[in-house]
Coordinates of C-alpha atoms and ligand atoms in Angstrom, one line a residue:
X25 CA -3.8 -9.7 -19.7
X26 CA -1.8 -6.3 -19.1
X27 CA 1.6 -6.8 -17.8
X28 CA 0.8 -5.3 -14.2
X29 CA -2.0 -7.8 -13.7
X30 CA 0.3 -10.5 -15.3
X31 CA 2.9 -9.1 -12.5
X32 CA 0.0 -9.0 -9.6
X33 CA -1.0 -12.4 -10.4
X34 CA 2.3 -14.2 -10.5
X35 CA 2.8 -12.4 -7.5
X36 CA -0.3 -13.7 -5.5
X37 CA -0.1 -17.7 -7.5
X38 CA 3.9 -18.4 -6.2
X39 CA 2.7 -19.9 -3.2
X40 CA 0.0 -22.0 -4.6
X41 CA 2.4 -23.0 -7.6
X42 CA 4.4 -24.1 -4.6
X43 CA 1.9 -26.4 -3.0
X44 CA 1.0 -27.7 -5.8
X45 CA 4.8 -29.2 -6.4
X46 CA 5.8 -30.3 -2.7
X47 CA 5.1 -33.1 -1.4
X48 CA 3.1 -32.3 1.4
X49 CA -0.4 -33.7 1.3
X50 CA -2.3 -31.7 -1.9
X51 CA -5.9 -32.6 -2.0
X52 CA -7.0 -31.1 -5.3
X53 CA -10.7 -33.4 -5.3
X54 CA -13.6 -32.1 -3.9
X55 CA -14.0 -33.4 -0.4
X56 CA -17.0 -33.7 2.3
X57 CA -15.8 -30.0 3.5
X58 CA -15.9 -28.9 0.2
X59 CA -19.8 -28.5 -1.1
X60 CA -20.6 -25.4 -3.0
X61 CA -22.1 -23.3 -1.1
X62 CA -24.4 -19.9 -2.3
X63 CA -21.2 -17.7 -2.9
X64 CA -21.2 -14.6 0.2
X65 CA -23.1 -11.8 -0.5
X66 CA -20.7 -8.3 -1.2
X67 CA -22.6 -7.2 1.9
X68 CA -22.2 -10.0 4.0
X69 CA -25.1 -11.7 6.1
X70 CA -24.5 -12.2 9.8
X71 CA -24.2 -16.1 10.6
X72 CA -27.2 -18.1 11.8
X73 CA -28.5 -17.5 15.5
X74 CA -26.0 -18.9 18.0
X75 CA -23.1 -18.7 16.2
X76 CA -19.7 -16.5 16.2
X77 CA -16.9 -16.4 14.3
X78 CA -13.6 -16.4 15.6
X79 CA -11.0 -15.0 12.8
X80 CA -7.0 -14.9 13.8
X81 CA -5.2 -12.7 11.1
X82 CA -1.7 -13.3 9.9
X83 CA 0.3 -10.5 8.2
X84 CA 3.4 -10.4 5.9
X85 CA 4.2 -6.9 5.5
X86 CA 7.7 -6.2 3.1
X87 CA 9.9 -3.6 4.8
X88 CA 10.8 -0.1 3.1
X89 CA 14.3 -1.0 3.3
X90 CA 16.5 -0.3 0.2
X91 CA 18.3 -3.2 0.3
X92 CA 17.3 -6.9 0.7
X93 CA 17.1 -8.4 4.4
X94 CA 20.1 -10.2 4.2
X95 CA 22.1 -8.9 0.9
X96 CA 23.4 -5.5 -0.8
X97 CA 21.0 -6.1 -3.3
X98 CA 18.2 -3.4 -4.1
X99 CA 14.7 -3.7 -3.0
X100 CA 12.0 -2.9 -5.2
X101 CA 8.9 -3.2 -6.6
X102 CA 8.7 -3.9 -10.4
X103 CA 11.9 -3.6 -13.2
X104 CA 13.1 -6.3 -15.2
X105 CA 12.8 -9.6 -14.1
X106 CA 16.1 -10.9 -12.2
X107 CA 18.0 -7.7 -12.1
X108 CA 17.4 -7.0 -8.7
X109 CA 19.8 -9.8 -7.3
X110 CA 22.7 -10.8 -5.6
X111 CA 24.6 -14.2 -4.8
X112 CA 23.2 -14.4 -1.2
X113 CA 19.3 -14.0 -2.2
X114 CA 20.0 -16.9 -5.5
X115 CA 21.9 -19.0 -2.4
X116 CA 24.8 -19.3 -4.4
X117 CA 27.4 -22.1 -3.0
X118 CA 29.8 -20.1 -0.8
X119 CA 27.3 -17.5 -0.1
X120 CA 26.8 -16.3 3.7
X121 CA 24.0 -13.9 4.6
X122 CA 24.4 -10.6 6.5
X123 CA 21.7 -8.9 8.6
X124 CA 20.2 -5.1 7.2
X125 CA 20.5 -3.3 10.2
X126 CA 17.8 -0.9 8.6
X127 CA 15.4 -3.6 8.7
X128 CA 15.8 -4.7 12.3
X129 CA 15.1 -0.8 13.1
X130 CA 11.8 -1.1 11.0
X131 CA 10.8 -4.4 12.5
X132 CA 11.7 -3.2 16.4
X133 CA 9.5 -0.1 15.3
X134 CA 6.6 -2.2 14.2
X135 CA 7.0 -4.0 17.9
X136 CA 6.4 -0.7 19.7
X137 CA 3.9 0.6 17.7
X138 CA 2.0 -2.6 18.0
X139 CA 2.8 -2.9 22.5
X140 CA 5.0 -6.2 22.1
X141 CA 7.6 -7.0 24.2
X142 CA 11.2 -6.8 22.5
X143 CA 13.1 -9.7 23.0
X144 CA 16.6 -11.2 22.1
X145 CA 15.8 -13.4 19.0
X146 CA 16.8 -16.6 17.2
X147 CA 17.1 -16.7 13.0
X148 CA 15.8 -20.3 12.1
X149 CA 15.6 -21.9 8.9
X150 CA 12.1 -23.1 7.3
X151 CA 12.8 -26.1 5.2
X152 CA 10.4 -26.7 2.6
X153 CA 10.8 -26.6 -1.2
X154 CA 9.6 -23.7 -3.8
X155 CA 11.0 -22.9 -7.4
X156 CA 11.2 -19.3 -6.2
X157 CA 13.2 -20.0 -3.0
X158 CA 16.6 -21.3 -4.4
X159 CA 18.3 -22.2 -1.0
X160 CA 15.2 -24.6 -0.5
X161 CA 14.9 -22.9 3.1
X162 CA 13.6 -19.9 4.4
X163 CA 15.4 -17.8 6.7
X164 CA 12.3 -16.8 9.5
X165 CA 12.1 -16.8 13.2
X166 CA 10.7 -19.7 15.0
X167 CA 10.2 -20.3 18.6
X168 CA 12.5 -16.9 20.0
X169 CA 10.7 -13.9 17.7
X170 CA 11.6 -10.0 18.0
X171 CA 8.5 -8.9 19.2
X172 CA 6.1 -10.8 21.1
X173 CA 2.7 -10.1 23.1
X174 CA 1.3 -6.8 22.2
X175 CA -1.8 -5.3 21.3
X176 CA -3.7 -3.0 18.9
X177 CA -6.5 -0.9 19.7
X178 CA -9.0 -0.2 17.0
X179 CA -10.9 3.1 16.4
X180 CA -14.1 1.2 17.6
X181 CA -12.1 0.0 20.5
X182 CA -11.5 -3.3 20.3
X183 CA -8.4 -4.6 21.0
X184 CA -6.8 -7.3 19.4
X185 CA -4.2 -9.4 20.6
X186 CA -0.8 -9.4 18.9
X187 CA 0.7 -13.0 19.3
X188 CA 4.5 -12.5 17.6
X189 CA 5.7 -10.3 15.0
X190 CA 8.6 -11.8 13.5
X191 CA 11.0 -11.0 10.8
X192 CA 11.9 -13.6 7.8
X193 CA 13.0 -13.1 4.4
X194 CA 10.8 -13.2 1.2
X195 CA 10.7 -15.5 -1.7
X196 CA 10.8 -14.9 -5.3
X197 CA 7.3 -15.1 -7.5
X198 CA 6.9 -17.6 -10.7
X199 CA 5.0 -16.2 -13.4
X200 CA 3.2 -19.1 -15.1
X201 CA 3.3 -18.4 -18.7
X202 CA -0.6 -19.4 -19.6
X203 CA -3.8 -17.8 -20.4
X204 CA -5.1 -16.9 -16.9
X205 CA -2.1 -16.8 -15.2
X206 CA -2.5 -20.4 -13.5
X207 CA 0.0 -23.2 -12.6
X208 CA -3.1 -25.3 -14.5
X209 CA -2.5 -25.3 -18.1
X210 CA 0.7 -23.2 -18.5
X211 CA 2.7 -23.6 -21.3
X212 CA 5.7 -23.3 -18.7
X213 CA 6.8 -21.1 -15.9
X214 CA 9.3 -18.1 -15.2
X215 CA 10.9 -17.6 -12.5
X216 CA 11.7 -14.0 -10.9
X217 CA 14.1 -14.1 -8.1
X218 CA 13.5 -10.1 -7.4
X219 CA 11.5 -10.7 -4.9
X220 CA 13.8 -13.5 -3.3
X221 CA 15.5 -12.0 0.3
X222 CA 13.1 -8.8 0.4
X223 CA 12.9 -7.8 4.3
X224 CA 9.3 -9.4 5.5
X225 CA 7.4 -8.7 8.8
X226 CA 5.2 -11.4 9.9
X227 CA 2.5 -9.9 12.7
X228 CA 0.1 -13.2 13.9
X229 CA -2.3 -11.3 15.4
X230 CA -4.7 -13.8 18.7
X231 CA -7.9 -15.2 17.0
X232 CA -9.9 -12.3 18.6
X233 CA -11.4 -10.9 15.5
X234 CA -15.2 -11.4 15.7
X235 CA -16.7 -10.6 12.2
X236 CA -15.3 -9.3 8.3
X237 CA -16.2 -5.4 9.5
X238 CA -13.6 -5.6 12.3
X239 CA -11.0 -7.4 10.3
X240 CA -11.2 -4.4 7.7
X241 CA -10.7 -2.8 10.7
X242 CA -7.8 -4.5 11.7
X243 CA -5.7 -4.2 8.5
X244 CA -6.4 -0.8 7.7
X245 CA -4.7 0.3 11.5
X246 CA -1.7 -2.0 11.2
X247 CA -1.7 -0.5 7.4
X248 CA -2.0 2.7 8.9
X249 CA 0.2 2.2 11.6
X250 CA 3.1 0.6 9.0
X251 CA 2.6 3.7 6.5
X252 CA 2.7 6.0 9.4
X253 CA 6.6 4.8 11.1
X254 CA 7.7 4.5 7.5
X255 CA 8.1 0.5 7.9
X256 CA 6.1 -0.3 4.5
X257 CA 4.5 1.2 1.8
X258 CA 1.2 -0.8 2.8
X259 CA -0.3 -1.6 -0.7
X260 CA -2.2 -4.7 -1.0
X261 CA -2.4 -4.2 -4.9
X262 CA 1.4 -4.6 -5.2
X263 CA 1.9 -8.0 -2.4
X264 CA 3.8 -5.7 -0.1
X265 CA 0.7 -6.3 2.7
X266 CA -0.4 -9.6 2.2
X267 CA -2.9 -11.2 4.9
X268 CA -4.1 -14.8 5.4
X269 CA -6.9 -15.3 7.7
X270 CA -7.4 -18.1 9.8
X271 CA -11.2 -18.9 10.3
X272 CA -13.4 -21.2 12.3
X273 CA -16.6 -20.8 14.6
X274 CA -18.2 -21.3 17.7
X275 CA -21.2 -21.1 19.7
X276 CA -22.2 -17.9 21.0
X277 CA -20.7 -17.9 24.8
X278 CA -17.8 -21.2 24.4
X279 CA -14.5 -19.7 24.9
X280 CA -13.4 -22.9 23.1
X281 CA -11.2 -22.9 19.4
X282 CA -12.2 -25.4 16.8
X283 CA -11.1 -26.7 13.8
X284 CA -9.7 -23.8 11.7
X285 CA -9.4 -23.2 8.1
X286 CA -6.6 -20.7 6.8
X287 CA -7.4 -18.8 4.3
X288 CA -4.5 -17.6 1.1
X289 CA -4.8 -15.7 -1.6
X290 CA -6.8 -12.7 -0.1
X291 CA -5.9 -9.5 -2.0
X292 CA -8.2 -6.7 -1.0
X293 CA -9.9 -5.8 2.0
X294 CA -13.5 -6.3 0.4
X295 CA -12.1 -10.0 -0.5
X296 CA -10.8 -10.5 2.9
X297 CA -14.6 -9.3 4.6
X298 CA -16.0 -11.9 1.4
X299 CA -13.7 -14.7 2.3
X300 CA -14.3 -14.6 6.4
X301 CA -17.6 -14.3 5.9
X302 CA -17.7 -17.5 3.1
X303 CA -15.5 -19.3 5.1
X304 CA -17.5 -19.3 8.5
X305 CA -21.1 -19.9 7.0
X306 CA -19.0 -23.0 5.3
X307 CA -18.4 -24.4 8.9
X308 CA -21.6 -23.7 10.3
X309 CA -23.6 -25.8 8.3
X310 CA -20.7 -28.3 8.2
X311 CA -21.3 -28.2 12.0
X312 CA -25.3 -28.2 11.4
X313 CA -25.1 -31.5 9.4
X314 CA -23.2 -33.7 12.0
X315 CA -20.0 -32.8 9.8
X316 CA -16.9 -30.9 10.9
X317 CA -14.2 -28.9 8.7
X318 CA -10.8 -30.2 8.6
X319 CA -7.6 -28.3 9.3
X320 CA -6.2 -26.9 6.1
X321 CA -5.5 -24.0 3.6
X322 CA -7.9 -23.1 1.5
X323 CA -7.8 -20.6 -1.4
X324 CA -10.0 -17.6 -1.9
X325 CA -11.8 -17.4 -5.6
X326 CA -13.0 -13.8 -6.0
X327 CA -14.6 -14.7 -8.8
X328 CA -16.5 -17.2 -7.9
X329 CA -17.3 -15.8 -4.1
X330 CA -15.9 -19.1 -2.4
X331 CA -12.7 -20.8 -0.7
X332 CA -11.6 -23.8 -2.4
X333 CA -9.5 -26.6 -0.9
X334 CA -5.7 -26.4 -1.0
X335 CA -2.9 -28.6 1.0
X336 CA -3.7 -30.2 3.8
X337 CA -2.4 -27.6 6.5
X338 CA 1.1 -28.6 7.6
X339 CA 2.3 -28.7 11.2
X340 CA 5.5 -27.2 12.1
X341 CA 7.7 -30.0 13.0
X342 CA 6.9 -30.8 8.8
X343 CA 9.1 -27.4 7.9
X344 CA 12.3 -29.1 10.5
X345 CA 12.9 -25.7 12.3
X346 CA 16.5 -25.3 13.5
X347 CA 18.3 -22.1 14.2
X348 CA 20.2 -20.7 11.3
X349 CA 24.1 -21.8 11.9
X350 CA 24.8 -18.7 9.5
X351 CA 23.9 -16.0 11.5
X352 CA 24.1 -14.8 15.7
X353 CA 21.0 -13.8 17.2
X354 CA 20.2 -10.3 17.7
X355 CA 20.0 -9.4 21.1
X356 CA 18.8 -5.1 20.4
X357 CA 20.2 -3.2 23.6
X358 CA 17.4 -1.3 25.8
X359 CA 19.3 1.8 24.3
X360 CA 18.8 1.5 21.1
X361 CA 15.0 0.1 21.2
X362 CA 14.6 3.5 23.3
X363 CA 16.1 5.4 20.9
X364 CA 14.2 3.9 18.2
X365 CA 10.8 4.6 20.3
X366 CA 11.8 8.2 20.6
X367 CA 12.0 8.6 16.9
X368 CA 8.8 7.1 16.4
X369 CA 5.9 9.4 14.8
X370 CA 2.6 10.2 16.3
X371 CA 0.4 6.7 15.6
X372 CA -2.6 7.1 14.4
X373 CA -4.6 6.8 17.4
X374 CA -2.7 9.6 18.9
X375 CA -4.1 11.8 15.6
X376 CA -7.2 10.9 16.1
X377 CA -7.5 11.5 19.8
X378 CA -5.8 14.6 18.8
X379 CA -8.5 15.7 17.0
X380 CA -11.1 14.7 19.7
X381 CA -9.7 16.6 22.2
X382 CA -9.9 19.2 20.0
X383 CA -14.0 18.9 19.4
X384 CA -13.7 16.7 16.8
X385 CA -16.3 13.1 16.8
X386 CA -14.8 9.9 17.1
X387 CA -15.8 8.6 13.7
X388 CA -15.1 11.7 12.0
X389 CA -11.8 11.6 13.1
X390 CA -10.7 8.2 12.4
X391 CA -11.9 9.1 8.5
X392 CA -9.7 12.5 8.4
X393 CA -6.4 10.3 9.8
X394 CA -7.3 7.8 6.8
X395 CA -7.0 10.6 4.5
X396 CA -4.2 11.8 6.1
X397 CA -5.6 14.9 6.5
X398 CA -5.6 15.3 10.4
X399 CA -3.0 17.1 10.3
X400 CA -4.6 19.8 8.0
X401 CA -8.1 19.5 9.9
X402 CA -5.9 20.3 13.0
X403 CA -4.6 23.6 12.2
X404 CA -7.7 24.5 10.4
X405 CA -9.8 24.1 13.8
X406 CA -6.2 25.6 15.6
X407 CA -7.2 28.4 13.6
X408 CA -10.6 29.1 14.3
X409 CA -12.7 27.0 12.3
X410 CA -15.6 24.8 13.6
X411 CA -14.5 21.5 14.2
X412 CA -17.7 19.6 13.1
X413 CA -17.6 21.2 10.2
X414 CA -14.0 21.2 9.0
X415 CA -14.3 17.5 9.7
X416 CA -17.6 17.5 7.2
X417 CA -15.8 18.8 4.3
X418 CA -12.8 16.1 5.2
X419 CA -15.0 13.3 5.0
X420 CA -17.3 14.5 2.4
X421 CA -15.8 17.0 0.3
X422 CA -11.9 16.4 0.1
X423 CA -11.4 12.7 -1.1
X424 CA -9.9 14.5 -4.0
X425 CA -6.1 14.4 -5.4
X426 CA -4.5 17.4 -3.7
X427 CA -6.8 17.9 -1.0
X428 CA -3.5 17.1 1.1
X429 CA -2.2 20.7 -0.1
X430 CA -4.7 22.7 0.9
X431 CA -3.9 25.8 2.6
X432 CA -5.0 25.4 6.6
X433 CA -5.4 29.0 6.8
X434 CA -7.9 29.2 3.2
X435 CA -9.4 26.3 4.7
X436 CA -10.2 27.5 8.3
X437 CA -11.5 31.2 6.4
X438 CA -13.7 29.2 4.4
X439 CA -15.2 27.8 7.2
X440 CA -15.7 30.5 9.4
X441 CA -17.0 32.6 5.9
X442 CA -19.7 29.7 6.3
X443 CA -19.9 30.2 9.8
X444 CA -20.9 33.4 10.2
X445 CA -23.1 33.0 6.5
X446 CA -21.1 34.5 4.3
X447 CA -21.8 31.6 2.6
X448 CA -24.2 28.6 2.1
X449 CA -22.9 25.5 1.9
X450 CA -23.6 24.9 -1.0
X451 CA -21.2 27.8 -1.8
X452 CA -18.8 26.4 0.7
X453 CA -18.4 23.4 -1.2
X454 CA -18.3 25.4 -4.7
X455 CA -15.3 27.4 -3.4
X456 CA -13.8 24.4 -1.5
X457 CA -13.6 22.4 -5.0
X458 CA -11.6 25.4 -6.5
X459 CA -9.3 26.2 -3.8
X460 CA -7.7 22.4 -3.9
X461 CA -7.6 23.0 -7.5
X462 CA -6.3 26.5 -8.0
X463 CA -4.8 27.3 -4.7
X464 CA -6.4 30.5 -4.7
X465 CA -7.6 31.9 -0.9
X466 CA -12.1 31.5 -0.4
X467 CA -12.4 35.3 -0.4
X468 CA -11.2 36.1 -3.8
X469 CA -13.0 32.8 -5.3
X470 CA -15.9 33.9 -4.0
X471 CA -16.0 37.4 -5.0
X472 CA -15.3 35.9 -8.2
X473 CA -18.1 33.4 -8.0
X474 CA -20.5 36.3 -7.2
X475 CA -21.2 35.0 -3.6
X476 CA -20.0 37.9 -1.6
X477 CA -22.6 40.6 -3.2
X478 CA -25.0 39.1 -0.8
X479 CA -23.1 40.9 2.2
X480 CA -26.1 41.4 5.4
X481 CA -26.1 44.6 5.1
X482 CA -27.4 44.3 1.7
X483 CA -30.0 42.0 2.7
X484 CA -31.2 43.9 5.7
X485 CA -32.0 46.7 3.4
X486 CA -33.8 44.0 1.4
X487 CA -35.9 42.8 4.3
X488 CA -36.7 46.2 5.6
X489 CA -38.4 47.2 2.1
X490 CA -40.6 43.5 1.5
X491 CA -41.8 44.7 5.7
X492 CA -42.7 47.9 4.2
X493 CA -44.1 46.7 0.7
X494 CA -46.3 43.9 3.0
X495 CA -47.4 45.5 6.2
X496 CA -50.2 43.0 6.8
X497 CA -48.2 39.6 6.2
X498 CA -45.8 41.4 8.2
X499 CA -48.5 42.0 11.6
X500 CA -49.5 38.4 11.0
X501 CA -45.6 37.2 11.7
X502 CA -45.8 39.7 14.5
X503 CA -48.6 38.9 16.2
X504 CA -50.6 36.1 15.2
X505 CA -50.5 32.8 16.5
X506 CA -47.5 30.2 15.7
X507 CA -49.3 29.0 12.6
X508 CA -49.6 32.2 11.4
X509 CA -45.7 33.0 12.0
X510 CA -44.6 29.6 10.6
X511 CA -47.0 30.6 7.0
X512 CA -45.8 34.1 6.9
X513 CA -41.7 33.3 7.7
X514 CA -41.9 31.2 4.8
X515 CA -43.6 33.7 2.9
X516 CA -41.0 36.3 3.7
X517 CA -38.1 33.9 2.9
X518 CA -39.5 33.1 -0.6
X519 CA -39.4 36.3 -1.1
X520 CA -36.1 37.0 -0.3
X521 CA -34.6 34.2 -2.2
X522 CA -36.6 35.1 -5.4
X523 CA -35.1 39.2 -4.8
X524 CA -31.6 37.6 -4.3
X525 CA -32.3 34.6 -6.8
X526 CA -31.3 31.7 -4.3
X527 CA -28.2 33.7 -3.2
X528 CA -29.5 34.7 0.2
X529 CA -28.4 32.3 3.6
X530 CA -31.6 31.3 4.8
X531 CA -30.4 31.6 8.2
X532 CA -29.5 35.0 8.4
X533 CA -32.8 35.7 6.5
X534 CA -34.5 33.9 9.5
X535 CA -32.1 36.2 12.2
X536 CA -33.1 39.4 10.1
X537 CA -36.8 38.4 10.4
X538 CA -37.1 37.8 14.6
X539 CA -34.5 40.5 15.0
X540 CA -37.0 42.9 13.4
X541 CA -40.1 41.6 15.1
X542 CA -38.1 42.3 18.1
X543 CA -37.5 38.6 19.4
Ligands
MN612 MN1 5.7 -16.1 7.0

């Protein structure tokens, strides 16, 4: 295995190295809940008739602070294990922690951007016991969090509740030193305390989420939405956005919660839509057999398309929640949240209504803010362009490295050179290709490409002689019935594009044509 993936996986397997140690109930045998089930599809079914699933996500996201939540030491991704540490993050005897201001701001941003109410707040500890968490607590927020009570509103517009978005402190990762990277079978385990003290954002979000599609959803916005206010850098494929769903089901119309299952170890957005979708059928036919799921944390197997058992969930009175005697609660003054609001960016639902209100379609739009190239469609459509079809190259034609340098101007004259036929598409998307590679303007592309010789002036010249060369085809388009017109356009337009070898816009061939016979 590679280093990174070695890295990754050490990453994603501390907290189920963890369980595996404590003492809280581990159930590592197959149990009545736990029957193999056909492993979900990559396109997942539905669930039978009469059935819903009711999905509550849970979000650690790190903060882009450059130092550690409660210590001067750096915060980064990757370099050597244990070099990115400090007394306070090892919890050191003697040690005493001290808030990042930095990361408050980040957090109280997150609040905002996600409609909570920010409120005076309570550090607590969270006793329990991991090899990567030295002080054998960890410093989180219990029953007074910063931001509570919000919402976010999805680009199909749904809205899902946000319960609490707290801020707590990250552990380290152990690396188990084996063939697959599993606590099972490991020769031994390192431990990487670089981690340990990185600034975390928790964001429960209400069980409102009704299928996998909408929890994609749901992650990619708060993504967006973290990425956009600078808060976190967002990738899943490093452990700085990790989520853990909570699953269960219900009949179709019962406002009632059952039995839930949370799910760990959920690394991608195609696992998470894998793992819902796994998870639910699981309780359905648990449900359909007299059975019931019991409450508890299950892990997701991406290779093997299925959850498997893990502890038996813990309540919270097991962690022993009290508030942290080592630190005062932060109590952020209507000034400064307002201030911090004021700074805040345009969110990506603002972009994309931006862009609506500029012509744009809903879907379309959502795609161009995921690119991060609203901005660019903006100014291109600002500057003349057709909006529908700026917003067609976006989604089809610019998912390319450097398509976020494109020149708005180039962009918006290549459209409108399409526009008013100066090009085909096909053309378009020729010199579109180029211009993010070269930089170069459409005009002089195309003239270099030989597209611009077929100006109309040239091509009514052309039209004028095939009338002349074919005066009977041409009193058939003229005058004969629409049959006859239909047969004897297409003959004139073959023509043309065998004179002009495919260069001609079919379109303006078709406007030459009426405009001769007068129409
Ligand atoms: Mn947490």
């Amino acid at each position: 295995m590679a280093p990174a993936d070695l890295r990754r996986r050490g990453r994603w397997r501390a907290r189920s190295a963890g369980s595996g140690t404590s003492l809280v109930g581990v159930s590592e045998t197959a149990s009545t809940t736990d029957r193999d089930l056909t492993s979900a599809p990559a396109e997942p079914d539905l669930l039978p008739d009469g059935w819903e699933m009711v999905v509550g996500l849970e979000v650690h996201a790190e903060l882009a602070t450059r130092t550690k939540m409660f210590s001067p030491a750096r915060n980064r991704f990757g370099g050597e294990p244990n070099t990115n540490i400090h007394p306070v993050c090892l919890g050191l005897p003697g040690t005493l922690p001290v808030v990042n201001e930095k990361a408050v701001e980040l957090a109280i941003g997150i609040g905002l951007a996600l409609n909570c109410t920010i409120q005076r707040c309570v550090w607590a500890r969270k006793n329990y016991f991991y090899p990567d968490m030295p002080k054998d607590y960890q410093i989180s927020q219990y029953d007074l969090p910063l931001n509570v009570d919000g919402y976010l509103e999805l680009p199909s517009g749904a809205v899902i509740g946000i319960e609490r978005a707290h801020m707590e402190e990250d552990a380290g990762k152990t690396v188990h030193a084996g063939d697959d990277g599993r606590i099972h079978g490991a020769g031994y385990s390192l431990v990487d305390y670089n981690r340990a003290g990185v600034p975390l954002i928790e964001i429960v979000g209400r069980p409102d989420i009704r299928g996998p599609e909408q929890a994609k959803e749901y992650v990619e916005e708060l993504r967006a939405i973290l990425v956009t206010i600078g808060a976190s850098d967002g990738k899943m494929e490093e452990g700085s956005l990790r989520v853990d769903a909570n699953v269960s089901v219900r009949p179709v119309g019962s406002d009632e919660l059952r039995t839930r299952c949370e799910i760990k170890n959920v690394n991608s957005l195609r696992s998470l839509g894998r793992a819902i979708t796994y998870e639910a059928r699981r309780h359905v036919q648990l449900y359909q057999q007299g059975e019931a799921p019991r409450q508890e944390t299950r892990h997701w197997d991406e290779e093997a398309g299925r959850t498997r058992p893990g502890r038996s969930k813990e309540e919270a009175e097991d962690y022993r929640y009290f508030a942290d005697p080592d630190l005062v609660p932060i109590d952020p003054s209507p000034e400064w949240v307002a201030e911090i609001k004021a700074a805040l960016p345009a969110l990506p639902k603002e972009r994309r209504d931006a862009l609506v209100a500029k012509g744009a379609e809903a879907r379309a739009s959502a795609i161009a803010v995921g690119r991060n190239l609203d901005r660019l469609a903006y100014a291109a459509i600002e500057a003349g362009a057709d909006a529908d079809k700026v917003l067609n190259h976006v989604a089809h034609n610019l998912a390319v490295d450097g398509a976020e340098n494109l020149n708005a101007d180039h962009f918006a004259a290549l459209v409108r050179m399409e526009t008013s036929s100066a090009l085909t598409s096909t053309q378009a998307k020729q010199v579109l290709a180029e211009m993010v590679d070269t930089g170069n303007d459409p005009e002089s592309i195309a003239q270099a490409r030989g597209f611009e010789a077929m100006d109309t002036g040239e091509l009514e010249t052309l039209v004028d002689r095939l009338i002349a060369d074919h005066p009977d085809e041409w009193q058939r388009f003229t005058a004969g019935d629409d049959k006859d017109r239909k047969k004897m356009q297409g003959f004139f337009t073959g023509q043309i594009m065998k004179a002009t070898r495919g260069q001609a816009d079919g379109k303006v061939v078709n406007r030459l044509l009426m405009h001769r016979a007068g129409g």
